[in-house]
PDB file of C-alpha atoms in Angstrom:
ATOM      1  CA  MET A   1       4.653 -96.894  41.687  1.00 60.00           C
ATOM      2  CA  PHE A   2       6.584-100.080  43.065  1.00 63.00           C
ATOM      3  CA  LEU A   3       9.965 -98.543  41.470  1.00 62.00           C
ATOM      4  CA  ASN A   4       9.811 -95.607  43.600  1.00 65.00           C
ATOM      5  CA  TYR A   5       9.072 -97.831  46.665  1.00 63.00           C
ATOM      6  CA  ILE A   6      12.127 -99.328  46.063  1.00 70.00           C
ATOM      7  CA  LYS A   7      14.136 -95.960  44.860  1.00 62.00           C
ATOM      8  CA  GLU A   8      13.119 -94.486  48.275  1.00 70.00           C
ATOM      9  CA  PHE A   9      14.439 -97.534  50.032  1.00 68.00           C
ATOM     10  CA  PHE A  10      18.258 -97.460  48.474  1.00 62.00           C
ATOM     11  CA  VAL A  11      17.862 -93.700  49.242  1.00 68.00           C
ATOM     12  CA  LYS A  12      16.910 -94.386  52.879  1.00 67.00           C
ATOM     13  CA  LYS A  13      20.064 -96.798  52.977  1.00 65.00           C
ATOM     14  CA  SER A  14      22.146 -94.164  51.791  1.00 69.00           C
ATOM     15  CA  LEU A  15      20.700 -91.286  54.268  1.00 61.00           C
ATOM     16  CA  LYS A  16      21.536 -93.718  57.045  1.00 66.00           C
ATOM     17  CA  ASN A  17      25.351 -94.261  55.898  1.00 65.00           C
ATOM     18  CA  ASN A  18      25.728 -90.276  55.610  1.00 62.00           C
ATOM     19  CA  LEU A  19      24.212 -89.624  59.119  1.00 57.00           C
ATOM     20  CA  SER A  20      26.764 -92.091  60.797  1.00 57.00           C
ATOM     21  CA  ASN A  21      29.321 -90.539  59.017  1.00 59.00           C
ATOM     22  CA  GLN A  22      28.260 -87.124  60.029  1.00 59.00           C
ATOM     23  CA  LYS A  23      30.382 -84.188  61.751  1.00 58.00           C
ATOM     24  CA  ASN A  24      29.069 -81.542  63.646  1.00 57.00           C
ATOM     25  CA  GLY A  25      30.957 -78.238  62.636  1.00 58.00           C
ATOM     26  CA  ASN A  26      31.540 -74.989  64.624  1.00 60.00           C
ATOM     27  CA  PHE A  27      29.199 -72.441  65.377  1.00 59.00           C
ATOM     28  CA  SER A  28      30.143 -68.638  65.236  1.00 61.00           C
ATOM     29  CA  LYS A  29      28.159 -66.067  66.493  1.00 64.00           C
ATOM     30  CA  ASN A  30      28.680 -64.119  63.142  1.00 77.00           C
ATOM     31  CA  VAL A  31      26.354 -65.752  61.063  1.00 82.00           C
ATOM     32  CA  GLN A  32      26.833 -64.420  57.371  1.00 86.00           C
ATOM     33  CA  THR A  33      25.476 -66.923  54.990  1.00 92.00           C
ATOM     34  CA  VAL A  34      22.180 -68.993  55.358  1.00 94.00           C
ATOM     35  CA  GLY A  35      21.214 -71.809  52.985  1.00 95.00           C
ATOM     36  CA  LEU A  36      17.470 -72.598  53.377  1.00 95.00           C
ATOM     37  CA  LEU A  37      16.021 -75.696  51.986  1.00 94.00           C
ATOM     38  CA  VAL A  38      12.024 -75.719  51.998  1.00 93.00           C
ATOM     39  CA  ASP A  39       9.462 -78.001  51.143  1.00 91.00           C
ATOM     40  CA  GLU A  40       7.412 -76.094  48.948  1.00 88.00           C
ATOM     41  CA  SER A  41       4.750 -79.042  48.651  1.00 86.00           C
ATOM     42  CA  ASN A  42       3.725 -78.327  52.235  1.00 84.00           C
ATOM     43  CA  PHE A  43       4.390 -74.361  52.529  1.00 87.00           C
ATOM     44  CA  SER A  44       3.923 -71.746  50.745  1.00 86.00           C
ATOM     45  CA  HIS A  45       5.280 -68.647  52.316  1.00 89.00           C
ATOM     46  CA  SER A  46       8.659 -69.226  51.546  1.00 90.00           C
ATOM     47  CA  GLU A  47       9.075 -65.148  50.273  1.00 92.00           C
ATOM     48  CA  THR A  48       8.080 -64.082  53.545  1.00 93.00           C
ATOM     49  CA  LEU A  49      10.095 -66.356  55.413  1.00 93.00           C
ATOM     50  CA  ILE A  50      13.197 -64.954  53.644  1.00 93.00           C
ATOM     51  CA  LYS A  51      11.970 -61.456  54.255  1.00 94.00           C
ATOM     52  CA  GLU A  52      11.682 -62.277  57.852  1.00 93.00           C
ATOM     53  CA  LEU A  53      15.044 -63.756  57.919  1.00 92.00           C
ATOM     54  CA  ALA A  54      16.352 -60.171  56.251  1.00 93.00           C
ATOM     55  CA  LEU A  55      14.502 -58.310  59.196  1.00 92.00           C
ATOM     56  CA  HIS A  56      16.799 -60.235  61.540  1.00 89.00           C
ATOM     57  CA  GLY A  57      20.044 -59.124  60.060  1.00 87.00           C
ATOM     58  CA  ILE A  58      21.166 -61.266  57.258  1.00 90.00           C
ATOM     59  CA  ALA A  59      21.745 -59.927  53.887  1.00 91.00           C
ATOM     60  CA  LEU A  60      19.285 -60.848  51.018  1.00 93.00           C
ATOM     61  CA  GLU A  61      22.190 -61.638  48.802  1.00 94.00           C
ATOM     62  CA  ASN A  62      23.541 -64.131  51.635  1.00 94.00           C
ATOM     63  CA  ILE A  63      20.370 -66.280  51.684  1.00 94.00           C
ATOM     64  CA  LYS A  64      20.495 -69.081  49.258  1.00 95.00           C
ATOM     65  CA  VAL A  65      17.307 -70.886  49.109  1.00 94.00           C
ATOM     66  CA  VAL A  66      16.452 -74.419  47.326  1.00 93.00           C
ATOM     67  CA  ALA A  67      12.784 -75.745  47.166  1.00 92.00           C
ATOM     68  CA  TYR A  68      11.714 -79.451  47.073  1.00 90.00           C
ATOM     69  CA  ASN A  69       8.168 -79.572  45.402  1.00 87.00           C
ATOM     70  CA  GLY A  70       6.757 -83.409  45.372  1.00 82.00           C
ATOM     71  CA  LYS A  71       4.928 -82.961  42.068  1.00 83.00           C
ATOM     72  CA  PHE A  72       7.634 -81.381  40.227  1.00 78.00           C
ATOM     73  CA  LYS A  73       7.056 -80.943  36.307  1.00 79.00           C
ATOM     74  CA  LYS A  74      10.199 -80.573  34.267  1.00 78.00           C
ATOM     75  CA  ASN A  75       8.557 -77.930  31.921  1.00 76.00           C
ATOM     76  CA  GLU A  76       6.979 -75.555  34.690  1.00 78.00           C
ATOM     77  CA  THR A  77       8.830 -72.279  35.778  1.00 76.00           C
ATOM     78  CA  TYR A  78       9.497 -71.998  39.255  1.00 79.00           C
ATOM     79  CA  LEU A  79      10.592 -68.954  41.344  1.00 79.00           C
ATOM     80  CA  ARG A  80      13.559 -70.630  42.893  1.00 85.00           C
ATOM     81  CA  PRO A  81      15.719 -73.450  42.317  1.00 88.00           C
ATOM     82  CA  THR A  82      13.532 -76.317  42.828  1.00 87.00           C
ATOM     83  CA  PHE A  83      13.991 -79.798  42.737  1.00 90.00           C
ATOM     84  CA  GLY A  84      11.974 -83.345  42.836  1.00 86.00           C
ATOM     85  CA  LYS A  85      12.630 -86.812  43.384  1.00 85.00           C
ATOM     86  CA  ASN A  86      14.193 -87.246  40.086  1.00 85.00           C
ATOM     87  CA  HIS A  87      17.328 -85.140  40.876  1.00 83.00           C
ATOM     88  CA  ILE A  88      18.435 -87.929  43.058  1.00 84.00           C
ATOM     89  CA  ASP A  89      19.353 -91.034  41.851  1.00 84.00           C
ATOM     90  CA  TRP A  90      18.847 -94.790  43.300  1.00 76.00           C
ATOM     91  CA  LYS A  91      22.234 -94.553  44.917  1.00 78.00           C
ATOM     92  CA  GLY A  92      21.498 -91.469  46.753  1.00 80.00           C
ATOM     93  CA  GLU A  93      23.525 -89.087  44.430  1.00 84.00           C
ATOM     94  CA  ILE A  94      22.550 -85.798  43.636  1.00 87.00           C
ATOM     95  CA  THR A  95      22.460 -85.569  39.775  1.00 84.00           C
ATOM     96  CA  GLU A  96      21.389 -81.708  39.449  1.00 87.00           C
ATOM     97  CA  GLY A  97      23.861 -79.350  39.155  1.00 90.00           C
ATOM     98  CA  PHE A  98      22.507 -76.534  41.575  1.00 91.00           C
ATOM     99  CA  LEU A  99      21.801 -79.094  44.279  1.00 92.00           C
ATOM    100  CA  VAL A 100      25.431 -79.816  44.181  1.00 93.00           C
ATOM    101  CA  GLU A 101      26.175 -76.566  44.610  1.00 95.00           C
ATOM    102  CA  PHE A 102      23.720 -76.121  47.258  1.00 94.00           C
ATOM    103  CA  VAL A 103      25.180 -78.964  49.316  1.00 93.00           C
ATOM    104  CA  ASN A 104      28.937 -78.119  49.034  1.00 94.00           C
ATOM    105  CA  SER A 105      28.680 -74.363  50.072  1.00 93.00           C
ATOM    106  CA  ASN A 106      29.832 -73.661  53.557  1.00 92.00           C
ATOM    107  CA  PHE A 107      26.630 -72.196  55.024  1.00 92.00           C
ATOM    108  CA  ASP A 108      27.267 -70.689  58.587  1.00 91.00           C
ATOM    109  CA  LEU A 109      23.863 -71.851  59.130  1.00 93.00           C
ATOM    110  CA  LEU A 110      21.524 -74.236  57.066  1.00 93.00           C
ATOM    111  CA  LEU A 111      17.751 -73.911  57.780  1.00 95.00           C
ATOM    112  CA  SER A 112      15.591 -77.489  57.042  1.00 93.00           C
ATOM    113  CA  TYR A 113      12.481 -75.828  56.822  1.00 94.00           C
ATOM    114  CA  TYR A 114      10.226 -78.853  56.676  1.00 92.00           C
ATOM    115  CA  ASP A 115       8.674 -80.816  59.425  1.00 90.00           C
ATOM    116  CA  VAL A 116       7.341 -83.738  57.278  1.00 89.00           C
ATOM    117  CA  GLU A 117      10.050 -86.409  57.306  1.00 88.00           C
ATOM    118  CA  ASN A 118      10.848 -86.281  53.518  1.00 87.00           C
ATOM    119  CA  ILE A 119      13.845 -88.754  52.789  1.00 86.00           C
ATOM    120  CA  PHE A 120      15.125 -86.722  49.937  1.00 89.00           C
ATOM    121  CA  LEU A 121      15.104 -83.529  51.662  1.00 90.00           C
ATOM    122  CA  MET A 122      16.806 -85.132  54.783  1.00 90.00           C
ATOM    123  CA  LEU A 123      19.804 -86.582  52.430  1.00 89.00           C
ATOM    124  CA  LEU A 124      20.157 -83.036  51.372  1.00 92.00           C
ATOM    125  CA  THR A 125      20.467 -81.500  54.835  1.00 91.00           C
ATOM    126  CA  SER A 126      22.742 -84.674  55.799  1.00 89.00           C
ATOM    127  CA  LYS A 127      25.257 -84.201  52.732  1.00 90.00           C
ATOM    128  CA  SER A 128      25.222 -80.204  53.346  1.00 92.00           C
ATOM    129  CA  LYS A 129      28.722 -78.916  54.449  1.00 91.00           C
ATOM    130  CA  ALA A 130      26.884 -76.177  56.339  1.00 92.00           C
ATOM    131  CA  LYS A 131      28.598 -75.461  59.957  1.00 90.00           C
ATOM    132  CA  PHE A 132      25.340 -75.563  61.581  1.00 91.00           C
ATOM    133  CA  LYS A 133      22.292 -77.114  60.633  1.00 92.00           C
ATOM    134  CA  ILE A 134      18.600 -76.159  62.446  1.00 92.00           C
ATOM    135  CA  GLY A 135      15.348 -77.843  61.860  1.00 92.00           C
ATOM    136  CA  PHE A 136      12.271 -79.217  63.292  1.00 92.00           C
ATOM    137  CA  THR A 137      11.772 -81.164  66.024  1.00 89.00           C
ATOM    138  CA  ALA A 138       9.416 -83.709  63.984  1.00 84.00           C
ATOM    139  CA  VAL A 139      12.276 -84.694  61.650  1.00 85.00           C
ATOM    140  CA  GLU A 140      15.064 -86.873  62.377  1.00 79.00           C
ATOM    141  CA  ASN A 141      17.061 -85.940  65.828  1.00 80.00           C
ATOM    142  CA  ASN A 142      20.431 -86.617  64.408  1.00 82.00           C
ATOM    143  CA  LEU A 143      19.805 -84.569  61.500  1.00 86.00           C
ATOM    144  CA  ASN A 144      19.919 -80.925  63.044  1.00 87.00           C
ATOM    145  CA  ARG A 145      22.227 -79.893  65.777  1.00 88.00           C
ATOM    146  CA  LEU A 146      19.210 -77.207  66.933  1.00 88.00           C
ATOM    147  CA  MET A 147      15.893 -77.939  66.815  1.00 91.00           C
ATOM    148  CA  ILE A 148      12.867 -76.047  67.128  1.00 91.00           C
ATOM    149  CA  ASN A 149       9.259 -76.914  68.173  1.00 91.00           C
ATOM    150  CA  THR A 150       6.759 -74.444  66.153  1.00 90.00           C
ATOM    151  CA  GLU A 151       4.476 -75.077  63.552  1.00 91.00           C
ATOM    152  CA  LEU A 152       5.459 -75.010  59.823  1.00 90.00           C
ATOM    153  CA  GLU A 153       3.192 -72.028  59.029  1.00 91.00           C
ATOM    154  CA  ASN A 154       4.391 -69.986  61.948  1.00 92.00           C
ATOM    155  CA  TYR A 155       7.486 -68.841  60.285  1.00 92.00           C
ATOM    156  CA  LYS A 156       7.839 -65.492  62.562  1.00 93.00           C
ATOM    157  CA  LEU A 157       7.516 -67.343  65.635  1.00 93.00           C
ATOM    158  CA  PHE A 158      10.519 -69.848  64.189  1.00 93.00           C
ATOM    159  CA  VAL A 159      12.838 -67.242  63.229  1.00 93.00           C
ATOM    160  CA  SER A 160      12.245 -65.268  66.340  1.00 92.00           C
ATOM    161  CA  GLU A 161      12.956 -68.160  68.135  1.00 91.00           C
ATOM    162  CA  LEU A 162      16.246 -69.221  65.921  1.00 91.00           C
ATOM    163  CA  PHE A 163      17.737 -65.733  66.563  1.00 89.00           C
ATOM    164  CA  ARG A 164      16.706 -65.905  70.676  1.00 90.00           C
ATOM    165  CA  TYR A 165      18.383 -69.399  70.622  1.00 87.00           C
ATOM    166  CA  LEU A 166      21.698 -68.015  68.340  1.00 85.00           C
ATOM    167  CA  LYS A 167      22.350 -65.315  70.860  1.00 84.00           C
ATOM    168  CA  ASN A 168      22.526 -67.570  73.779  1.00 80.00           C
ATOM    169  CA  ILE A 169      24.681 -70.171  72.095  1.00 74.00           C
ATOM    170  CA  LYS A 170      28.627 -69.701  73.206  1.00 55.00           C
TER     171      LYS A 170
END
């Protein structure tokens, strides 16, 4: 318990450094690729969220999903690439290959679909090389370029508001 507290302290320090060095990318209206970072500890409708994105014109093969589970079990089988706090070390470095690939992908959009400030999810959002980052208003203001004020469970409203705002940008 105490060691987890210390680890979170060091990861927060790394996050703070990443936020100060973060560069904002340019948004293009032609959205082709989407990265979806979901906290499945608090949200269980990831599959329907993905289908909702597909209904708005994003091809399913262009949506890459990574999920966080606060009670990650190594021997359990998950539907999508899933990580826990053990996949990030004390220095805030990512130790899992699929997470490194996700963070280094140049998505047109990164959807940070979590409304609780989780240091590990926030670190991945800040390290992402996505061109445009979108999340919830309840999370750190410096993390995302666009923040949508909806409930986590109301994914249909989130997606419709997302595409409404994207049409109005530029």
